[in-house]
PDB file of C-alpha atoms in Angstrom:
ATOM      1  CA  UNK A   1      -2.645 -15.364  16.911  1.00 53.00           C
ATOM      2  CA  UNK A   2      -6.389 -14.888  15.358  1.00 44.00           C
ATOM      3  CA  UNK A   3      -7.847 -17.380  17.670  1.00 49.00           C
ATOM      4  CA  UNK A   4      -6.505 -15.803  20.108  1.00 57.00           C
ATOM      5  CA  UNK A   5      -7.697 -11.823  19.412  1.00 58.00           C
ATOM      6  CA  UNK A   6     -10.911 -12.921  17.933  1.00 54.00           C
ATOM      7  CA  UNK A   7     -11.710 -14.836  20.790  1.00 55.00           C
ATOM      8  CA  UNK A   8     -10.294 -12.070  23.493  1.00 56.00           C
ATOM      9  CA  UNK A   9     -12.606 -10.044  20.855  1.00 52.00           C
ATOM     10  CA  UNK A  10     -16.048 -11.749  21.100  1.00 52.00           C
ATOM     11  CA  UNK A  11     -15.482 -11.981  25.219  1.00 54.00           C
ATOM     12  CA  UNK A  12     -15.327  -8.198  25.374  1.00 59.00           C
ATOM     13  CA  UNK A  13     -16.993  -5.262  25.082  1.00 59.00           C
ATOM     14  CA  UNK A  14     -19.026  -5.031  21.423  1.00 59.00           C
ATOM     15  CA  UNK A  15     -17.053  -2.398  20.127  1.00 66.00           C
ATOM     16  CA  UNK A  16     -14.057  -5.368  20.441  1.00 72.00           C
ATOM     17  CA  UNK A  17     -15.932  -7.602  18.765  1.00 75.00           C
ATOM     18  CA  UNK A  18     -17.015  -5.086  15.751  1.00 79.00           C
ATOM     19  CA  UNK A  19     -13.254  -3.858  15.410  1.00 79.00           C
ATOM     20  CA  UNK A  20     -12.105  -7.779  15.016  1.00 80.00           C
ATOM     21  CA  UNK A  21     -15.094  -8.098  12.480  1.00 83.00           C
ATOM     22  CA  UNK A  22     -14.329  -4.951  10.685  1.00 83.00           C
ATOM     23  CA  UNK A  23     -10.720  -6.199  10.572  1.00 86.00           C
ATOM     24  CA  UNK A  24     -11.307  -9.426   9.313  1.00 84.00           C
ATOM     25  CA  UNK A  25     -13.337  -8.827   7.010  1.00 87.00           C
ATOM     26  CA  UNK A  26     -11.908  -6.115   5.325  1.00 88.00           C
ATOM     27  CA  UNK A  27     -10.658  -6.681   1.547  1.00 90.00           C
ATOM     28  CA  UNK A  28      -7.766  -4.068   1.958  1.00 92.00           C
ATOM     29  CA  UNK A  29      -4.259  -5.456   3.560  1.00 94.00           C
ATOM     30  CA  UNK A  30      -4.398  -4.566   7.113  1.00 94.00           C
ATOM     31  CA  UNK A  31      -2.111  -5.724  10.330  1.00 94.00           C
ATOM     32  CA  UNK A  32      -2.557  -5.421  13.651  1.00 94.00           C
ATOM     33  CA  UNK A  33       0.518  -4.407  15.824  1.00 93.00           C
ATOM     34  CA  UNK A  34       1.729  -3.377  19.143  1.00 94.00           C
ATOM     35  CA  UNK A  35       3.566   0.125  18.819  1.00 94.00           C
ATOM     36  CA  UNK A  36       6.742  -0.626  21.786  1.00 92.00           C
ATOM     37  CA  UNK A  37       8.044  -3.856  19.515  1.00 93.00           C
ATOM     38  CA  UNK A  38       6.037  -3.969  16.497  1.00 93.00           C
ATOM     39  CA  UNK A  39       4.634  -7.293  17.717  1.00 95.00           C
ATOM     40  CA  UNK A  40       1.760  -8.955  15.189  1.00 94.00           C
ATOM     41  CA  UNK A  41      -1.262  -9.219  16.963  1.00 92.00           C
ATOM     42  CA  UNK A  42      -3.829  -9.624  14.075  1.00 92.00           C
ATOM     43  CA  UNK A  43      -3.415 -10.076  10.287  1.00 94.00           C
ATOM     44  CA  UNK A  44      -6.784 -10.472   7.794  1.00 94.00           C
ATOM     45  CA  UNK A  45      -6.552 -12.765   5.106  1.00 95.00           C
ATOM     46  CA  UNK A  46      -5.718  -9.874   2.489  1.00 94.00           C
ATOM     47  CA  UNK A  47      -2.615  -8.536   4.325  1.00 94.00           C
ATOM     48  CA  UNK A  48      -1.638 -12.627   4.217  1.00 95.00           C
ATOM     49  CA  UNK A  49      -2.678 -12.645   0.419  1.00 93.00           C
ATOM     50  CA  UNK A  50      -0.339  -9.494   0.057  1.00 92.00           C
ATOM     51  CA  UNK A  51       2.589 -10.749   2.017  1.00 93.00           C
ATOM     52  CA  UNK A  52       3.138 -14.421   0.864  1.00 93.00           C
ATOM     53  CA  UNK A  53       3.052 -15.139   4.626  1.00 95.00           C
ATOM     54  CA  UNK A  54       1.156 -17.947   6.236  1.00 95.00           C
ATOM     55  CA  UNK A  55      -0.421 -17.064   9.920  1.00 92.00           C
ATOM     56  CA  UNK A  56       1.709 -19.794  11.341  1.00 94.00           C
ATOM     57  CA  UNK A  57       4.773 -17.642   9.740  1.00 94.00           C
ATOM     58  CA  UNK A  58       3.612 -14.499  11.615  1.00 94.00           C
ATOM     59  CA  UNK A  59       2.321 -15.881  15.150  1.00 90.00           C
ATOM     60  CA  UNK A  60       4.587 -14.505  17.897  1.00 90.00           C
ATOM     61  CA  UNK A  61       6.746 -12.498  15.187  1.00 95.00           C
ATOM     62  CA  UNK A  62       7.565  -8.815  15.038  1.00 95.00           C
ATOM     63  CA  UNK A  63       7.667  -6.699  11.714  1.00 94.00           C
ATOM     64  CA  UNK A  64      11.758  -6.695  12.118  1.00 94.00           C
ATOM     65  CA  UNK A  65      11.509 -10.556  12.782  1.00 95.00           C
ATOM     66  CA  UNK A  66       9.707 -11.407   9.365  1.00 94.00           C
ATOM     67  CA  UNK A  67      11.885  -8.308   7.677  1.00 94.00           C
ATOM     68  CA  UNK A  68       8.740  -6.857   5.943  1.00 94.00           C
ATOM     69  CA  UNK A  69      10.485  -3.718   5.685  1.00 93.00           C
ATOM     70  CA  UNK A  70      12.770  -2.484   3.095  1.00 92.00           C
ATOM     71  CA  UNK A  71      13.567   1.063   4.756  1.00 93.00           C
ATOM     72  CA  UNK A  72      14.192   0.377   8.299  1.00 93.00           C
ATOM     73  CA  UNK A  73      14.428   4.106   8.465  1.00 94.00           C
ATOM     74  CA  UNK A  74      11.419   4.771   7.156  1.00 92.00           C
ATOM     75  CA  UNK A  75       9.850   2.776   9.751  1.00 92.00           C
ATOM     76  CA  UNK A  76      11.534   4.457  12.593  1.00 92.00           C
ATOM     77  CA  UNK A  77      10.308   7.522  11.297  1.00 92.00           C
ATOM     78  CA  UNK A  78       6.712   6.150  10.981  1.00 92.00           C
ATOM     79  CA  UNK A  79       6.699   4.890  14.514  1.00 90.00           C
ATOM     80  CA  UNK A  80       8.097   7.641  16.017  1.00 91.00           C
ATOM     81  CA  UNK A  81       5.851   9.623  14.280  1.00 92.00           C
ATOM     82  CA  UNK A  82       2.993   7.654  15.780  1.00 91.00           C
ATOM     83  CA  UNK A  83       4.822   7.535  18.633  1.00 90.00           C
ATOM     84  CA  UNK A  84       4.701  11.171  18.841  1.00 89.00           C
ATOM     85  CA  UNK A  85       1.842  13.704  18.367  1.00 85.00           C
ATOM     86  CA  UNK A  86       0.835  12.196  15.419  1.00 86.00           C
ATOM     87  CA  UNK A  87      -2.280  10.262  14.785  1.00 85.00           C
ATOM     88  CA  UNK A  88      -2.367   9.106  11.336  1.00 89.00           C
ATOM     89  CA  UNK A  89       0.725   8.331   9.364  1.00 89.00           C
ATOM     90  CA  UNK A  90       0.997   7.714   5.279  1.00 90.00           C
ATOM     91  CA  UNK A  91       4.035   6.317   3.566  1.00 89.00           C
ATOM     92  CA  UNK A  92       4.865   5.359   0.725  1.00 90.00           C
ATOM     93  CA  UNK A  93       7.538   2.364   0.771  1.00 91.00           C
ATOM     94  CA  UNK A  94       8.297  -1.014  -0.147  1.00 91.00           C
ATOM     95  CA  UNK A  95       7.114  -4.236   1.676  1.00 91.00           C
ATOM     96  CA  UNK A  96       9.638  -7.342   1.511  1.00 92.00           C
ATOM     97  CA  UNK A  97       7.380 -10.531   1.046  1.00 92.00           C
ATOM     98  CA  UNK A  98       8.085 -13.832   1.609  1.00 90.00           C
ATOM     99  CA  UNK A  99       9.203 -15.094  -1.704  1.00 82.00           C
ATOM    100  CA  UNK A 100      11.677 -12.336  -1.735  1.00 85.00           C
ATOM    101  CA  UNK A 101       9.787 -10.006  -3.960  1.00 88.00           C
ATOM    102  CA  UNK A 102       9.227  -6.543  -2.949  1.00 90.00           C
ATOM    103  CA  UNK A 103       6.240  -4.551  -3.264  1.00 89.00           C
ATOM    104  CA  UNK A 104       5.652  -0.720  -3.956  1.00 90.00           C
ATOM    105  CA  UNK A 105       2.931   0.069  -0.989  1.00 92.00           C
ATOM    106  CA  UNK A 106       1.191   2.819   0.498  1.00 91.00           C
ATOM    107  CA  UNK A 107       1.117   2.110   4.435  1.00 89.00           C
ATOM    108  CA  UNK A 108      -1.567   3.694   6.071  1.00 92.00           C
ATOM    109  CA  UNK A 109      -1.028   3.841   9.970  1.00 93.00           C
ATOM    110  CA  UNK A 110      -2.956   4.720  12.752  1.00 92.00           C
ATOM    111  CA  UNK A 111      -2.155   5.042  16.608  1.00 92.00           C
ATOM    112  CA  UNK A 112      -4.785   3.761  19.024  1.00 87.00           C
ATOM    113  CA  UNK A 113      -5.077   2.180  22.410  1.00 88.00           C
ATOM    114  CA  UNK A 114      -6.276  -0.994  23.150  1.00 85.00           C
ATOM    115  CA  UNK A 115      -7.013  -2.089  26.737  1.00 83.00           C
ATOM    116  CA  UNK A 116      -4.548   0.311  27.724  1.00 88.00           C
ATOM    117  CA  UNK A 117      -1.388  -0.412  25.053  1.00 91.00           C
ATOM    118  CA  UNK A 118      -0.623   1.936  22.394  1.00 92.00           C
ATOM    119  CA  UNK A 119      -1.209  -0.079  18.645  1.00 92.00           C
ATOM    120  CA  UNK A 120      -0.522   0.497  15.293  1.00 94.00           C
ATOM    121  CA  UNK A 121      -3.694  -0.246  13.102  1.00 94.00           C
ATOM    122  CA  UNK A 122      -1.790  -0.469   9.441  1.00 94.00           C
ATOM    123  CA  UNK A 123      -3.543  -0.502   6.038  1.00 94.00           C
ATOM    124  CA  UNK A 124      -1.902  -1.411   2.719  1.00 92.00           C
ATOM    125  CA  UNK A 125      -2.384   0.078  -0.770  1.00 90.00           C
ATOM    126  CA  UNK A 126      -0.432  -2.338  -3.272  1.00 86.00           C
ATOM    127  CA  UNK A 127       0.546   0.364  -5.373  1.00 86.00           C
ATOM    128  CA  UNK A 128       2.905  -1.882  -7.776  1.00 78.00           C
ATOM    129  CA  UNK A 129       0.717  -1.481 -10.718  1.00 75.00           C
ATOM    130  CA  UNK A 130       0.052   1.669 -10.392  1.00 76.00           C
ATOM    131  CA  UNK A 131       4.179   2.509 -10.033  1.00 75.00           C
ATOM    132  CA  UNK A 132       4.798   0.398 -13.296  1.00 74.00           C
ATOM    133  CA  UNK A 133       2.133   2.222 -15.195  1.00 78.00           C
ATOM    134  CA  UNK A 134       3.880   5.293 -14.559  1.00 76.00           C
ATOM    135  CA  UNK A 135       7.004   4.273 -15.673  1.00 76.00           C
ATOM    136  CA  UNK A 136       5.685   2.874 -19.012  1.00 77.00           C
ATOM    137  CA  UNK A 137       3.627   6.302 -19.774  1.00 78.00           C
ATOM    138  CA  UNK A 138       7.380   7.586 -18.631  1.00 79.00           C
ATOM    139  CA  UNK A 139       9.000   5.509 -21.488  1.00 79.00           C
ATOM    140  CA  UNK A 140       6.228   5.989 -24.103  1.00 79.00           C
ATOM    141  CA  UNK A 141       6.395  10.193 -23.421  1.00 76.00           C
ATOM    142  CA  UNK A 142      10.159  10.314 -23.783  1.00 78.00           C
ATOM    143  CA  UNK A 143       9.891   7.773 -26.962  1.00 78.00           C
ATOM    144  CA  UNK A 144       7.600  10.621 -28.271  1.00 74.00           C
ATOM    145  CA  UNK A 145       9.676  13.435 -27.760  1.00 76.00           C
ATOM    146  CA  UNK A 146      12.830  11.615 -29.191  1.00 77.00           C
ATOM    147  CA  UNK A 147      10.497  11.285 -32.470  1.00 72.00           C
ATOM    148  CA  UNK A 148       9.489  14.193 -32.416  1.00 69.00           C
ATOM    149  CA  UNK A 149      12.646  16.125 -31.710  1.00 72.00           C
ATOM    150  CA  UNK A 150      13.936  14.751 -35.061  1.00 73.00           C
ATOM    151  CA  UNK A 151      11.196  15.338 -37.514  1.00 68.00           C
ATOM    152  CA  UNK A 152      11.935  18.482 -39.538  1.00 64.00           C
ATOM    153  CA  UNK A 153       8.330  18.725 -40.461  1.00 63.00           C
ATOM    154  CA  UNK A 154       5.160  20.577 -39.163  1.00 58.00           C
ATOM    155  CA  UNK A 155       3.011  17.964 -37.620  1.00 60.00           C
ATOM    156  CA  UNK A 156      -1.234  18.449 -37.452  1.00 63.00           C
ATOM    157  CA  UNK A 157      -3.369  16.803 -35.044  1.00 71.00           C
ATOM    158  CA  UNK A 158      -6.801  15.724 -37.107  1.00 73.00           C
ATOM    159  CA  UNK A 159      -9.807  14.050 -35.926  1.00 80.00           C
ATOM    160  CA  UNK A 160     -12.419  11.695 -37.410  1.00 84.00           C
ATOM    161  CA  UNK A 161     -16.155  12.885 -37.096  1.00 85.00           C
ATOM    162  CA  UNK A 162     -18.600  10.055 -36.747  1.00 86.00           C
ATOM    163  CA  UNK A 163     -19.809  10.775 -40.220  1.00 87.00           C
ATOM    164  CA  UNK A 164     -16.107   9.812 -41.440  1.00 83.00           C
ATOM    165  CA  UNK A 165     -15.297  13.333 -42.423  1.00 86.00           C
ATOM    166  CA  UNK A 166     -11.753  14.596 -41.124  1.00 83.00           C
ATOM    167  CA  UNK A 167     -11.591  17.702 -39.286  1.00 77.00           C
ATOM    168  CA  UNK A 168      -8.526  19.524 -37.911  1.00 74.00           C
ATOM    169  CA  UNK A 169      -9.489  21.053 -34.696  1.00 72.00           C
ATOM    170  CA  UNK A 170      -6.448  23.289 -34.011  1.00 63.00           C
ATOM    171  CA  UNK A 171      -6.318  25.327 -37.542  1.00 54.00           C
TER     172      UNK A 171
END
């Protein structure tokens, strides 16, 4: 699959051979796939960090073949989408990897042509950290309130000046 595209890549045109660099060396997650069947063409080495996958595992494979996505619904909608009038799609989803884990993502899609074939250029925002940290602030806020809620007492918010005096900014 690479050796293939980066070598169709550095025959070509420059541009060709500037897209496969940009590609590859790209920290963010990003696959390269043919819109009609969702076919891998290209995967960097951050996408294969992301998904567990090998390149062996993805050569030849579509996205439904390798069952990267959780939502099959939301990926019709995406493609057709793309398929469509739009350009540029954003979702937010979850990505099956290969040890059976799933990840919260943001998929970043683009429609393009190359030599003539619609594509899908796809970018990945491993959001899992930033889902989790949400619902931990979540937890802490309503652990507050429940406190809160059952104190019969007036509360005051004080602060320490850096000369160690205490101050109450609110009264």
């Amino acid at each position: 699959m690479s050796k293939s595209f980066s070598d169709k890549a550095a025959n070509s045109a420059p541009g060709m051979a500037l897209f496969a660099a940009a590609l590859h060396n790209n920290a963010q997650p990003a696959m390269l796939t043919r819109l009609r069947d969702g076919l891998l063409v290209e995967v960097n080495e951050a996408w294969l960090a992301l998904s567990g996958f090998t390149r062996e595992d993805v050569t030849g494979k579509t996205t439904l073949e390798l069952g990267i996505w959780s939502d099959l619904a939301q990926r019709d909608g995406a493609l057709k989408a793309l398929a469509g009038e739009q350009t540029v799609v954003v979702v937010e989803t979850t990505l099956n990897v290969k040890a059976g884990v799933q990840r919260a993502v943001r998929f970043n899609a683009t429609r393009f042509d190359l030599e003539g074939v619609p594509h899908v250029l796809s970018f990945f925002v491993d959001a899992s950290v930033e889902k989790a940290t949400g619902v931990s602030l979540r937890n802490q806020l309503d652990f507050i309130e429940k406190i809160t809620a059952r104190v019969p007492v007036l509360l005051f918010q004080f602060r320490v000046r850096a000369d160690g005096t205490v101050y109450f900014p609110f009264v």
